[in-house]
Structures are given as structure tokens and as C-alpha cells.
Amino acid sequence: MTKPVLEVKGLHKSFGALQATKNVSLDLKPNEIHALIGPNGAGKSTLIGQIAGWITPDSGSIYLDGEDVTSETVASRSRKGLGRSFQVSSLAMEVSARRNVMLSVQASQGSSFRFWKQTKSDEELRETARNWLRKVGLSGREDIAVSELSHGERRQVEVACALALAPKALLLDEPMAGLGPTGSIQLTEFLEEIRPEIPILLIEHDMDAVFRLADRITVLVGGAAILSGSVDEIRASALVREAYLGEEA
Amino acid sequence: MQRTDTAPKPVSMPKLSRETIVNIAVMAILLALPLWASSIGEDYYVNLASLITIFAIAGVGLNFAIGQGGMVSFGHAAFFGIGGYTTGIAAFHSFEETLFVAMPFAISGTNQMLIIWIVAMVICGIAALAIGAISLRTEGVYFIMITLAFAQMIYYFAISWPTYGGEDGLSIYLRNQLPMVDAESALTFFLVCFILLLGAIFVSARLSGSRFGAALGTARMNETRLATSGIDPFPIKLTGFVISAMITGLAGALFAELNGFVGPSMLSWHRSGEIMVFVILGGVGRLYGPVIGAALFVLLETYIGEWTQHWQLLLGLALLGVVLFARGGVMGMIAGRARHD
């Protein structure tokens, strides 16, 4: 029995009469990619919001590496090892890719209440950030403003930011969106590569990528996790076809 | 955009950006004019330069909150006024030889500027901590309104406090003193203000370039990114707000010295608006922008105000022009867009 890195237990969330999350439980074990799929409006974003810390659940708990983080802030969860990327990249657009990653590196090194030393001449900080960008395949693009990078490159910067915090788990929200076929294949390879080090909870619409990458799939419909199983089980399930694949394919 | 000279330079001089050249020119003019005015015995112009310098310091303070941290405070007159009242009250008790607080400790007034500056900045810092702790829970227009509301509260408090002049304000009969120099001299006082302006800009630049500054800048650009990178935005923004208030508070203390008077007008929302005008006119986030903004403001007020009391119409037009056509303020017009790395 391997201990799950990330565990969600009995999560509930309602907005008025709308039950956006109904008793959802799922976990993420070491070395695995666990995909979360579901049609539009299934409550994926609300669930992600609760796991990342933007939305407070009505009840239920979230554990990161065995520790209850349900009442921790977003920043605190990031520091404790929950890395994430967004459906629409969320970066400081005006500054360079390197600057974005430097911020994560500085957070991983401790307090940001350092007022005098200039980051511009902090070679260690800059070099560490450059290394993370190299790792995600952005060598030579470090000094370009994020606003001038492509969608795919921004996603790579986000992943570099997440990796710089030495995450225990990654939460990737539709990383393939807007990438195009080549970018999609490259990212798939990259996720394969980091899977042994960092397990990934993957929210994705691209079914090819999901079926190729995922070890386990959980299907979310109407706020509830209706099914969880291996790729083959999900493919074979009539329930899923009806609720999800039928609509899409 | 002429940055493509690829010819090899055997002796490479550190190339100055256009903004740096503008900065140096602005500061040189600001320093040279009063020196010249003083040499021909025109203290009026020296005091005018002092006023520009003091307003510029107030602007540098607010610019740190707006330009670096993205916190559009419409209540910085609170800190400007608190700085001013600290000076006025300290001088009042020193002059009357009475105690400010008798129990449980005896705190007397003082006429030493250095002490007054420190006390003014500390009090502004504490006030900003309280105001910021509440205001920073809101964003956008709500933040603007709540900072305005706090400043108005302090304004009405000052008006209703008869001990310190209430609506009439408080005169400072003798300018407070500095060790070793004669602060009564207009030129000396200008030079003191000028040095403090340089200091404020230097501190602001250093902080902006530090790890703290990187976090604060990200709070402005994208708070979600800051939190996702593992840094809680709230304490970062609150610290930035406090630093900003302390710089503006220092300007308020100097303003009281220059005028020999403090009154509730220092705390009024007009003043908050003026400080914001210095920042916007000069260029939000540009280190020396407030110097240009304050200079334009004071010159318009003085020279256009001489022949028409509707000088603010012209100021309004200038502001409109800057907002519509030059997002980077006057500095943006002269030196181009701000560069980030």
C-alpha cells in the first residue's frame, strides 16, 4: 500500500441551490497520472479551486502528503508542495519568463521579506531559474517577456514555476488547451518524463492525451465522481459513454 | 527604438538609457535653479523649488504603492497630514513648553527635525498598518473608496480637535532645527529637502529591485501568480503600503516646516488627489516621474494661476492628455515605455 500524495475526502460545495461538488473523494498516488474528466459544467473547475485553495469547501478535507491542508491558503499549499498550472496561463505578463520563475525560486528559498539585496545581481537566483526553464525546454527564451511568448511556451513557464517549488504533486488544468498537435505531443512526452518524480492530477479535454498518459481516470458528472478506474475500464463503461464520451464523440 | 548599434566599441562606456538621461537632467535643473535664485537673493524661488521637492517626495511615496504594488490609494493625504501634524504638534509643545502626554510617561514636544521626522514616519507607518490591514481586503474601486474614507475620518478628527487649532490649524512660529546647519535659511532647507528626495528615490529603487520588490511587483501584475508561487500577497502588499505611507508622511513633515503652518487642508481629499496627479502626470511606476509631475503642478499653479484662477482647467487638460495619449505620463512621452527585465 503506497500512501497517497494528495487525497480528497468527501468534498461538498454548493453555490446557492447549485451543488457544484457532491461528496467527491479521490487520491493521487506516487508515480501516477490520475486524469479527471467530465463534460462542461461537471464541476471540474470548482473541484480544482477547492484543491488549490481558492474556494473553501462546505465540508470534507484535503490532505497533501498526509497533512490536512483544508484551511491553508493558496500560497501555503504551494509552499507545501502543490504545484499547478492554469487553464489560461496565469503569469506576470510584463516581465520575462526568467523573472516569473525567479519568484518561485525565491519563495522556495524562504522569506520574501528581504529588502536590500538586488535580485538583478543575485546570480544564484537567476541561474536556478534558468535551469528550470532549460528543464522544461525553454533555453534561450528566458529573457523574453511572457506577453510575447506563445500559449505553449507560457504553459511551459508555468510548469517551470511549479517545478521550482519542488512540488510533491502537480495539478494541471487542461495543459493541452491551445497547444496544437506538435506542442501537445511534446508536452505529453514531458509529462511522461516527470511522472516518476512527481505524480500529476490531470484535468484534460484531449481524450487521446488522457488515454495515453493516465494510469487512472475519474469521471466527474454533475458534481459527483460517478466512476473511477483504469483506462480500459473507463473506455468500456457504458455509463461514461452515455454521460461523457457519447456527447463528445 | 535606436538600440541596434552593433559596431564594436573598444572602450565601452556604460550606456545610459534615455530615461536615465531625463532623470539626471530633471534633478540637475531642480538643483541648479534654487542655487541660482539664492545667489541673486530671490528666496521666493528657492521656496518654490522646496515645494516642488516636497511634493515630489510625497509622490515618490504614493508611486511606490501605485506603481510598484498596484494599490491605488486615494487617501494618502492622511499620511501627508499626519506627518504635518506631527511636526506642528511637536513644535507647539516645544514652543509652549508643555507636555504632549503627561501620563503614564512624560512626552514633551521637540524642535529637533531629525526626531520629528522619525516620529512622523513611525506614526504614519502605524496608521498605514491599521488602514491597510482593513483596506487591502478590498480591491479596485472599493480600495480607492475605503482609503478615501479613512483619510476623511482623520480630516474630520483634526477639524474637531480644538487643542491643535481645529479648523484654523496650527502655526509653527519658529522653524524646527537641524544639527549643524541653519534650517531657517531657505537654501539650506531646500538642500535638505533635495537630499531627502534623493534618499526617498534611492530607497524606493532599492526596495523595488529586491526580493520584496519582486513579490510586490507581482502583486500588481498578477496576484494569482504571486500566491501560486507560494507567497501570500496580503503581508507583502501591507508592507508596501506602510513603506509608501512613511515616505509620504516625511513629505508632510517637511511641508509643515516650509509653510510654518499645519491645517486640516493637508488632510483633505483634494490633497490626496493632488499627490495622485503628481504620480499620473509624471508617469506611474517611473522612479523620477513624481518629480516631473510635482514640478509641472507647482509651475502651472504658480504661473498660470497668476493670471487666471482657472489654472486647474489647464491642469485638467494636461492630465486628460496624459491619460488619453501617453499612458506612461510625461516620462513615458520623453523616455518611451518602461523597460522590464
Coordinates of C-alpha atoms in Angstrom, one line a residue:
Chain A
M1 CA 0.0 0.0 0.0
T2 CA 1.5 3.3 -1.1
K3 CA 0.4 6.3 0.7
P4 CA -1.4 8.9 -1.5
V5 CA 0.4 12.2 -2.0
L6 CA -2.8 14.0 -2.5
E7 CA -6.1 12.9 -1.0
V8 CA -9.5 14.5 -1.2
K9 CA -12.2 13.2 1.2
G10 CA -15.9 13.7 1.0
L11 CA -15.8 17.2 -0.6
H12 CA -19.0 19.2 -0.8
K13 CA -19.6 22.6 -2.2
S14 CA -22.8 24.4 -3.1
F15 CA -23.5 27.8 -4.6
G16 CA -27.0 28.6 -3.5
A17 CA -29.2 25.8 -4.9
L18 CA -26.5 24.5 -7.2
Q19 CA -24.5 21.6 -5.8
A20 CA -21.2 22.0 -7.6
T21 CA -19.3 19.3 -5.8
K22 CA -21.1 16.3 -4.4
N23 CA -19.2 14.1 -2.0
V24 CA -16.1 13.8 -4.1
S25 CA -13.3 11.7 -2.9
L26 CA -10.2 10.9 -4.9
D27 CA -6.5 10.4 -4.4
L28 CA -3.2 10.6 -6.2
K29 CA -0.5 8.1 -5.6
P30 CA 3.2 8.3 -6.2
N31 CA 4.4 7.8 -9.8
E32 CA 0.9 8.0 -11.3
I33 CA -1.0 10.3 -13.6
H34 CA -4.6 10.5 -12.4
A35 CA -6.9 12.1 -15.0
L36 CA -10.0 13.9 -14.1
I37 CA -12.5 14.1 -17.0
G38 CA -16.1 15.3 -17.3
P39 CA -18.3 17.3 -19.6
N40 CA -18.6 21.0 -19.4
G41 CA -20.4 22.1 -16.2
A42 CA -19.4 18.9 -14.4
G43 CA -17.8 20.9 -11.6
K44 CA -14.2 20.3 -12.6
S45 CA -13.2 24.0 -12.0
T46 CA -14.9 24.1 -8.7
L47 CA -13.1 21.0 -7.6
I48 CA -9.7 22.2 -8.7
G49 CA -10.4 25.5 -7.0
Q50 CA -11.0 23.7 -3.7
I51 CA -7.9 21.5 -4.1
A52 CA -5.7 24.5 -4.9
G53 CA -7.3 26.7 -2.1
W54 CA -9.2 29.4 -4.0
I55 CA -12.6 28.0 -2.9
T56 CA -13.4 26.9 0.6
P57 CA -15.4 23.6 0.6
D58 CA -18.6 23.4 2.7
S59 CA -17.4 20.1 4.1
G60 CA -14.8 17.5 3.5
S61 CA -11.0 17.6 3.7
I62 CA -7.9 17.8 1.5
Y63 CA -4.7 16.1 2.5
L64 CA -1.3 16.9 1.0
D65 CA 1.4 14.3 1.8
G66 CA -0.7 13.2 4.8
E67 CA -1.2 16.7 6.2
D68 CA -4.6 18.3 6.4
V69 CA -4.4 21.5 4.3
T70 CA -8.1 22.2 4.0
S71 CA -7.8 25.5 5.8
E72 CA -4.5 26.6 4.4
T73 CA -4.1 29.5 1.9
V74 CA -3.2 29.0 -1.8
A75 CA 0.3 30.3 -1.1
S76 CA 0.8 27.9 1.8
R77 CA -0.4 24.9 -0.2
S78 CA 2.1 25.9 -3.0
R79 CA 4.9 26.1 -0.4
K80 CA 3.9 22.7 1.0
G81 CA 4.2 21.1 -2.4
L82 CA 1.2 21.5 -4.5
G83 CA 2.3 22.8 -7.9
R84 CA -0.2 23.8 -10.5
S85 CA -0.8 25.2 -14.0
F86 CA -3.9 27.1 -15.1
Q87 CA -6.4 26.6 -17.9
V88 CA -5.5 30.1 -19.0
S89 CA -1.9 30.7 -18.1
S90 CA -1.6 33.0 -15.0
L91 CA 1.8 34.7 -15.1
A92 CA 3.2 38.2 -14.7
M93 CA 3.0 39.1 -18.4
E94 CA 5.1 42.2 -18.5
V95 CA 8.3 40.6 -17.2
S96 CA 10.5 37.9 -18.6
A97 CA 10.0 34.2 -18.2
R98 CA 13.0 34.1 -16.0
R99 CA 11.5 36.7 -13.7
N100 CA 8.4 34.6 -13.3
V101 CA 10.5 31.5 -12.4
M102 CA 12.8 33.6 -10.1
L103 CA 9.8 34.4 -8.0
S104 CA 9.1 30.7 -7.4
V105 CA 12.8 30.1 -6.7
Q106 CA 12.8 32.9 -4.1
A107 CA 9.7 31.6 -2.5
S108 CA 11.3 28.1 -2.2
Q109 CA 14.3 29.6 -0.6
G110 CA 12.3 31.2 2.2
S111 CA 11.1 34.6 3.1
S112 CA 10.4 37.3 0.5
F113 CA 10.9 40.0 3.2
R114 CA 14.4 40.8 2.0
F115 CA 14.6 44.4 1.2
W116 CA 18.1 45.4 0.2
K117 CA 19.9 42.8 -2.0
Q118 CA 19.1 43.3 -5.6
T119 CA 17.7 40.3 -7.4
K120 CA 19.2 41.5 -10.7
S121 CA 22.7 40.7 -9.4
D122 CA 21.7 37.6 -7.5
E123 CA 23.4 35.1 -9.8
E124 CA 22.3 32.0 -7.8
L125 CA 18.7 33.1 -8.1
R126 CA 19.0 33.8 -11.8
E127 CA 20.9 30.7 -12.6
T128 CA 18.5 28.4 -10.7
A129 CA 15.6 30.0 -12.6
R130 CA 17.4 29.5 -15.9
N131 CA 18.0 25.8 -15.1
W132 CA 14.3 25.2 -14.5
L133 CA 13.5 26.9 -17.8
R134 CA 16.0 24.7 -19.5
K135 CA 14.4 21.7 -18.0
V136 CA 11.1 22.5 -19.5
G137 CA 12.7 23.2 -22.8
L138 CA 12.8 27.0 -22.9
S139 CA 16.5 27.5 -23.2
G140 CA 17.3 30.8 -25.0
R141 CA 13.8 32.2 -24.3
E142 CA 14.4 33.2 -20.7
D143 CA 14.7 36.9 -21.2
I144 CA 11.6 37.4 -23.4
A145 CA 8.6 39.0 -21.8
V146 CA 5.9 36.4 -21.2
S147 CA 3.4 38.5 -23.1
E148 CA 5.5 37.8 -26.2
L149 CA 5.6 34.0 -25.7
S150 CA 3.2 31.6 -27.4
H151 CA 0.5 29.8 -25.4
G152 CA 2.5 26.7 -25.3
E153 CA 5.6 28.5 -24.1
R154 CA 3.6 30.2 -21.4
R155 CA 2.4 26.8 -20.2
Q156 CA 6.0 25.7 -20.1
V157 CA 6.9 28.7 -18.0
E158 CA 4.1 27.9 -15.6
V159 CA 5.3 24.4 -15.2
A160 CA 8.8 25.7 -14.6
C161 CA 7.4 28.0 -11.9
A162 CA 5.7 25.0 -10.3
L163 CA 8.8 22.7 -10.5
A164 CA 10.9 25.4 -8.9
L165 CA 8.9 25.0 -5.8
A166 CA 9.9 21.3 -5.6
P167 CA 6.3 20.1 -5.7
K168 CA 5.1 16.8 -4.3
A169 CA 2.1 16.8 -6.6
L170 CA 1.2 18.7 -9.8
L171 CA -2.3 19.9 -10.6
L172 CA -2.5 20.6 -14.3
D173 CA -5.7 22.2 -15.6
E174 CA -6.1 21.5 -19.3
P175 CA -2.4 21.8 -20.1
M176 CA -3.0 20.7 -23.8
A177 CA -5.5 23.5 -24.4
G178 CA -4.4 25.8 -27.3
L179 CA -1.2 23.9 -27.9
G180 CA -1.6 22.5 -31.4
P181 CA -0.6 18.9 -32.3
T182 CA 3.2 19.3 -32.0
G183 CA 3.0 21.1 -28.8
S184 CA 0.6 18.6 -27.5
I185 CA 3.0 15.7 -28.3
Q186 CA 5.9 17.5 -26.8
L187 CA 4.0 18.2 -23.6
T188 CA 2.8 14.6 -23.4
E189 CA 6.4 13.4 -23.6
F190 CA 7.5 15.9 -20.9
L191 CA 4.7 14.7 -18.6
E192 CA 5.8 11.1 -19.1
E193 CA 9.3 12.2 -18.1
I194 CA 8.4 13.8 -14.9
R195 CA 5.8 11.3 -13.8
P196 CA 8.3 9.1 -11.9
E197 CA 9.3 12.1 -9.8
I198 CA 6.1 14.0 -9.4
P199 CA 2.6 12.5 -9.6
I200 CA 0.1 14.5 -11.6
L201 CA -3.6 15.2 -11.3
L202 CA -4.5 16.0 -14.8
I203 CA -7.7 17.7 -15.9
E204 CA -7.9 17.4 -19.7
H205 CA -10.3 17.5 -22.6
D206 CA -7.9 16.0 -25.1
M207 CA -9.0 12.3 -24.8
D208 CA -6.1 11.0 -26.8
A209 CA -3.7 12.5 -24.3
V210 CA -5.7 11.3 -21.4
F211 CA -5.9 7.7 -22.6
R212 CA -2.2 7.7 -23.5
L213 CA -1.0 9.2 -20.2
A214 CA -3.4 8.3 -17.4
D215 CA -2.9 5.4 -15.1
R216 CA -6.3 6.1 -13.6
I217 CA -9.3 8.1 -14.6
T218 CA -12.0 9.6 -12.6
V219 CA -15.2 10.8 -14.3
L220 CA -17.0 13.8 -12.9
V221 CA -20.6 14.4 -13.9
G222 CA -23.0 16.8 -12.3
G223 CA -20.6 17.5 -9.4
A224 CA -20.2 13.9 -8.4
A225 CA -17.4 11.4 -9.2
I226 CA -19.5 8.7 -10.9
L227 CA -16.7 6.4 -11.8
S228 CA -13.1 5.8 -11.2
G229 CA -10.9 3.2 -12.8
S230 CA -8.2 2.2 -15.2
V231 CA -8.1 3.5 -18.8
D232 CA -9.7 0.2 -20.1
E233 CA -12.4 0.2 -17.5
I234 CA -13.4 3.8 -18.4
R235 CA -13.3 3.1 -22.1
A236 CA -15.5 0.1 -21.6
S237 CA -18.0 1.7 -19.3
A238 CA -21.4 2.3 -20.8
L239 CA -22.1 4.9 -18.1
V240 CA -19.2 7.0 -19.2
R241 CA -20.1 6.7 -22.8
E242 CA -23.5 7.9 -22.1
A243 CA -22.6 10.7 -19.8
Y244 CA -19.5 12.0 -21.5
L245 CA -17.9 10.3 -24.5
G246 CA -21.3 10.0 -26.2
E247 CA -21.7 13.7 -26.1
E248 CA -18.2 14.4 -27.2
A249 CA -17.6 11.8 -29.9
Chain B
M1 CA 13.9 52.2 -30.6
Q2 CA 17.5 53.1 -31.7
R3 CA 19.1 50.3 -29.8
T4 CA 20.7 48.4 -32.6
D5 CA 24.2 49.9 -32.8
T6 CA 26.2 46.7 -33.3
A7 CA 29.5 48.3 -34.1
P8 CA 32.2 47.0 -31.7
K9 CA 33.2 49.6 -29.1
P10 CA 36.7 49.1 -27.9
V11 CA 36.1 51.2 -24.8
S12 CA 32.6 50.6 -23.7
M13 CA 31.1 53.3 -21.7
P14 CA 28.1 52.2 -19.6
K15 CA 25.3 53.2 -22.0
L16 CA 22.7 55.5 -20.3
S17 CA 19.1 54.8 -21.2
R18 CA 17.1 57.8 -22.3
E19 CA 15.2 57.6 -19.0
T20 CA 18.4 57.9 -17.0
I21 CA 19.4 61.0 -19.0
V22 CA 16.0 62.6 -18.4
N23 CA 16.3 61.8 -14.7
I24 CA 19.7 63.4 -14.4
A25 CA 18.5 66.4 -16.4
V26 CA 15.4 66.9 -14.2
M27 CA 17.4 66.6 -11.0
A28 CA 20.1 68.9 -12.3
I29 CA 17.6 71.6 -13.2
L30 CA 15.8 71.2 -9.8
L31 CA 19.1 71.7 -8.0
A32 CA 20.5 74.5 -10.2
L33 CA 17.6 76.8 -10.2
P34 CA 17.4 77.5 -6.5
L35 CA 21.1 77.7 -6.3
W36 CA 21.0 80.5 -8.9
A37 CA 17.9 82.1 -7.3
S38 CA 19.6 82.2 -4.0
S39 CA 22.7 83.7 -5.4
I40 CA 20.6 86.7 -6.7
G41 CA 18.7 86.8 -3.4
E42 CA 15.4 85.6 -4.6
D43 CA 14.3 83.3 -1.8
Y44 CA 10.8 83.1 -3.2
Y45 CA 12.0 80.8 -6.0
V46 CA 14.1 78.8 -3.6
N47 CA 11.0 78.1 -1.6
L48 CA 9.1 77.3 -4.8
A49 CA 11.8 74.7 -5.5
S50 CA 11.4 73.4 -2.0
L51 CA 7.7 73.0 -2.5
I52 CA 8.3 71.0 -5.7
T53 CA 10.8 68.8 -3.9
I54 CA 8.5 68.1 -1.0
F55 CA 5.6 67.3 -3.3
A56 CA 7.9 65.1 -5.3
I57 CA 8.7 63.1 -2.1
A58 CA 5.0 62.7 -1.4
G59 CA 4.6 61.5 -4.9
V60 CA 7.5 59.1 -4.6
G61 CA 5.7 57.6 -1.6
L62 CA 2.4 57.2 -3.4
N63 CA 4.2 56.0 -6.6
F64 CA 5.6 53.1 -4.6
A65 CA 2.1 52.0 -3.6
I66 CA 0.6 52.5 -7.1
G67 CA 3.4 51.9 -9.5
Q68 CA 5.1 49.1 -7.7
G69 CA 2.2 47.5 -5.7
G70 CA -0.8 48.4 -7.8
M71 CA -2.5 49.9 -4.7
V72 CA -4.3 53.0 -5.9
S73 CA -4.7 54.8 -2.6
F74 CA -6.9 57.9 -2.7
G75 CA -6.1 58.6 0.9
H76 CA -2.5 59.5 1.0
A77 CA -3.4 62.9 2.3
A78 CA -3.9 61.1 5.6
F79 CA -0.2 60.3 5.8
F80 CA 0.8 63.7 4.4
G81 CA -1.3 65.4 7.1
I82 CA -0.2 63.1 9.9
G83 CA 3.4 64.0 9.0
G84 CA 2.5 67.6 9.1
Y85 CA 0.5 67.5 12.3
T86 CA 3.3 65.6 14.0
T87 CA 5.6 68.5 13.2
G88 CA 3.1 71.0 14.2
I89 CA 2.2 69.4 17.5
A90 CA 5.8 68.7 18.4
A91 CA 6.7 72.3 17.7
F92 CA 3.6 73.6 19.6
H93 CA 4.5 71.7 22.8
S94 CA 8.1 72.7 22.4
F95 CA 7.2 76.4 22.0
E96 CA 4.7 76.4 24.8
E97 CA 6.9 74.2 27.0
T98 CA 4.1 71.9 27.8
L99 CA 3.9 68.1 27.7
F100 CA 2.2 66.2 24.9
V101 CA 1.5 63.3 27.2
A102 CA 1.8 63.6 30.9
M103 CA 0.7 60.1 32.0
P104 CA 2.0 57.4 32.2
F105 CA 5.2 58.8 30.6
A106 CA 6.1 62.4 30.2
I107 CA 6.4 63.1 26.4
S108 CA 7.4 66.7 25.7
G109 CA 7.5 68.5 22.4
T110 CA 10.7 68.9 20.4
N111 CA 12.1 71.3 17.9
Q112 CA 14.6 68.8 16.5
M113 CA 13.7 67.9 12.9
L114 CA 15.5 64.6 12.9
I115 CA 13.5 63.4 15.9
I116 CA 10.2 64.8 14.4
W117 CA 10.9 63.1 11.0
I118 CA 11.4 59.7 12.7
V119 CA 8.3 60.1 14.9
A120 CA 6.3 61.3 11.9
M121 CA 7.3 58.3 9.9
V122 CA 6.7 55.9 12.7
I123 CA 3.2 57.3 13.3
C124 CA 2.4 57.2 9.6
G125 CA 3.6 53.6 9.5
I126 CA 1.3 52.6 12.3
A127 CA -1.6 54.5 10.8
A128 CA -0.9 52.8 7.4
L129 CA -0.7 49.4 9.1
A130 CA -4.2 49.9 10.5
I131 CA -5.7 51.5 7.4
G132 CA -4.0 49.0 5.1
A133 CA -5.0 46.0 7.1
I134 CA -8.6 46.8 6.5
S135 CA -8.4 48.4 3.1
L136 CA -6.3 45.8 1.5
R137 CA -9.1 43.2 1.9
T138 CA -10.8 45.0 -0.9
E139 CA -9.7 45.7 -4.5
G140 CA -10.1 48.1 -7.3
V141 CA -12.7 50.9 -6.8
Y142 CA -13.5 49.7 -3.3
F143 CA -9.9 50.1 -2.3
I144 CA -9.9 53.6 -3.7
M145 CA -13.1 54.5 -1.8
I146 CA -12.1 52.9 1.5
T147 CA -8.7 54.7 1.6
L148 CA -10.6 57.9 0.8
A149 CA -13.0 57.2 3.7
F150 CA -10.2 56.7 6.2
A151 CA -8.5 59.9 5.1
Q152 CA -11.8 61.8 5.5
M153 CA -12.2 60.3 9.0
I154 CA -8.8 61.7 10.0
Y155 CA -9.6 65.0 8.4
Y156 CA -12.7 65.5 10.5
F157 CA -10.9 64.3 13.5
A158 CA -8.3 67.1 13.0
I159 CA -11.1 69.7 12.5
S160 CA -12.8 68.7 15.7
W161 CA -9.7 68.8 17.9
P162 CA -9.5 72.3 19.3
T163 CA -6.3 71.8 21.2
Y164 CA -4.4 71.8 17.9
G165 CA -6.3 74.6 16.2
G166 CA -9.3 72.6 14.9
E167 CA -10.4 74.2 11.6
D168 CA -7.9 77.0 12.0
G169 CA -4.9 74.8 12.0
L170 CA -1.7 75.3 14.0
S171 CA 1.1 77.8 13.4
I172 CA 4.7 76.8 13.8
Y173 CA 6.3 80.1 15.0
L174 CA 9.9 79.0 14.7
R175 CA 11.1 76.6 12.1
N176 CA 12.4 73.5 13.9
Q177 CA 16.1 72.8 14.0
L178 CA 18.7 70.6 12.5
P179 CA 22.1 69.8 14.0
M180 CA 24.9 71.8 12.5
V181 CA 23.0 73.6 9.8
D182 CA 20.8 76.6 9.7
A183 CA 17.4 75.3 8.6
E184 CA 16.0 78.8 8.7
S185 CA 18.0 79.6 5.5
A186 CA 15.8 79.0 2.5
L187 CA 18.6 77.4 0.5
T188 CA 19.8 75.2 3.3
F189 CA 16.2 74.0 3.8
F190 CA 15.9 73.3 0.1
L191 CA 19.1 71.3 0.1
V192 CA 17.9 69.3 3.0
C193 CA 14.7 68.5 1.1
F194 CA 16.6 67.7 -2.0
I195 CA 18.8 65.2 -0.2
L196 CA 15.7 63.6 1.3
L197 CA 14.1 63.4 -2.1
L198 CA 17.2 61.6 -3.5
G199 CA 17.1 59.4 -0.4
A200 CA 13.4 58.5 -1.0
I201 CA 14.1 57.7 -4.6
F202 CA 17.1 55.6 -3.7
V203 CA 15.2 53.6 -1.1
S204 CA 12.3 53.2 -3.5
A205 CA 14.6 51.9 -6.2
R206 CA 16.5 49.6 -3.9
L207 CA 13.3 48.1 -2.5
S208 CA 11.8 47.7 -6.0
G209 CA 14.8 45.7 -7.1
S210 CA 14.9 43.4 -4.0
R211 CA 13.1 40.1 -3.4
F212 CA 10.4 42.0 -1.6
G213 CA 10.1 44.3 -4.6
A214 CA 9.8 41.3 -7.0
A215 CA 6.9 40.0 -4.9
L216 CA 5.2 43.4 -4.6
G217 CA 5.5 43.9 -8.4
T218 CA 3.9 40.5 -9.0
A219 CA 1.1 41.5 -6.6
R220 CA 0.4 44.4 -9.0
M221 CA 0.8 42.4 -12.2
N222 CA -0.9 39.1 -11.2
E223 CA -1.9 38.3 -7.6
T224 CA -2.9 34.8 -8.6
R225 CA 0.7 34.2 -9.8
L226 CA 2.1 35.5 -6.6
A227 CA 0.0 33.2 -4.4
T228 CA 0.6 30.2 -6.7
S229 CA 4.4 30.8 -6.4
G230 CA 3.9 30.3 -2.7
I231 CA 4.0 33.9 -1.5
D232 CA 1.0 35.3 0.4
P233 CA 0.0 38.6 -1.2
F234 CA -1.5 40.3 1.8
P235 CA 1.5 40.8 4.0
I236 CA 3.6 41.8 1.0
K237 CA 1.1 44.5 0.0
L238 CA 0.6 45.7 3.5
T239 CA 4.3 46.2 4.0
G240 CA 4.5 48.1 0.7
F241 CA 1.6 50.2 1.7
V242 CA 3.3 51.1 5.0
I243 CA 6.5 52.0 3.4
S244 CA 4.7 54.2 0.9
A245 CA 2.8 56.0 3.7
M246 CA 6.0 56.6 5.6
I247 CA 7.7 58.3 2.7
T248 CA 4.6 60.5 2.1
G249 CA 4.5 61.2 5.8
L250 CA 8.0 62.5 5.7
A251 CA 7.0 64.9 2.9
G252 CA 4.1 66.1 5.1
A253 CA 6.5 66.9 7.9
L254 CA 8.7 69.0 5.5
F255 CA 5.7 70.7 4.1
A256 CA 4.7 71.9 7.6
E257 CA 8.2 73.2 8.1
L258 CA 8.2 75.1 4.8
N259 CA 4.9 76.8 5.5
G260 CA 5.3 77.3 9.2
F261 CA 1.8 76.0 9.5
V262 CA -0.4 72.9 9.5
G263 CA -4.1 72.8 8.9
P264 CA -6.8 70.3 8.0
S265 CA -6.3 71.2 4.4
M266 CA -3.2 69.0 4.4
L267 CA -5.6 66.1 5.2
S268 CA -8.3 66.9 2.7
W269 CA -9.2 64.7 -0.2
H270 CA -8.1 67.4 -2.6
R271 CA -4.6 66.8 -1.3
S272 CA -4.9 63.1 -2.0
G273 CA -6.0 63.9 -5.5
E274 CA -3.0 66.3 -6.0
I275 CA -0.5 63.7 -4.9
M276 CA -2.1 61.3 -7.3
V277 CA -1.8 63.9 -10.0
F278 CA 1.9 64.2 -9.4
V279 CA 2.2 60.5 -10.0
I280 CA 0.0 60.2 -13.0
L281 CA 1.3 63.3 -14.7
G282 CA 4.9 62.2 -14.2
G283 CA 4.3 58.6 -15.1
V284 CA 3.0 55.8 -12.9
G285 CA 5.8 53.5 -11.8
R286 CA 8.6 55.7 -13.1
L287 CA 11.1 56.4 -10.4
Y288 CA 11.5 60.1 -11.1
G289 CA 8.1 60.6 -12.6
P290 CA 6.7 62.3 -9.4
V291 CA 9.5 64.9 -9.7
I292 CA 8.3 65.9 -13.1
G293 CA 4.6 65.7 -12.0
A294 CA 5.1 67.9 -9.0
A295 CA 7.2 70.4 -10.9
L296 CA 4.5 70.7 -13.6
F297 CA 1.8 71.0 -11.0
V298 CA 3.6 73.7 -9.0
L299 CA 4.6 75.7 -12.1
L300 CA 1.1 75.6 -13.5
E301 CA -0.3 76.7 -10.2
T302 CA 2.2 79.5 -9.8
Y303 CA 2.4 80.9 -13.3
I304 CA -0.9 80.2 -14.9
G305 CA -2.6 80.8 -11.5
E306 CA -1.0 84.3 -11.6
W307 CA -3.3 85.5 -14.4
T308 CA -6.3 83.2 -14.0
Q309 CA -7.7 81.4 -11.1
H310 CA -8.9 78.8 -13.5
W311 CA -5.5 77.3 -13.9
Q312 CA -6.8 74.0 -12.9
L313 CA -8.7 73.9 -16.2
L314 CA -5.3 73.7 -17.8
L315 CA -4.1 71.1 -15.3
G316 CA -7.2 69.1 -16.1
L317 CA -6.5 69.3 -19.9
A318 CA -2.8 68.3 -19.3
L319 CA -4.0 65.4 -17.2
L320 CA -6.6 64.3 -19.8
G321 CA -3.9 64.5 -22.5
V322 CA -1.6 62.4 -20.5
V323 CA -4.2 59.8 -19.6
L324 CA -5.5 59.6 -23.2
F325 CA -2.4 59.8 -25.2
A326 CA 0.6 59.0 -23.0
R327 CA -0.1 56.1 -20.7
G328 CA 3.4 56.4 -19.3
G329 CA 2.9 60.1 -18.3
V330 CA 5.3 62.8 -19.3
M331 CA 8.2 60.5 -18.6
G332 CA 6.6 58.0 -21.0
M333 CA 6.4 60.7 -23.6
I334 CA 10.0 61.7 -23.3
A335 CA 11.7 58.4 -22.5
G336 CA 9.4 55.8 -24.0
R337 CA 7.8 52.8 -22.3
A338 CA 9.2 51.5 -19.1
R339 CA 11.5 48.6 -19.6
H340 CA 11.3 45.4 -17.6
D341 CA 13.8 42.6 -17.5

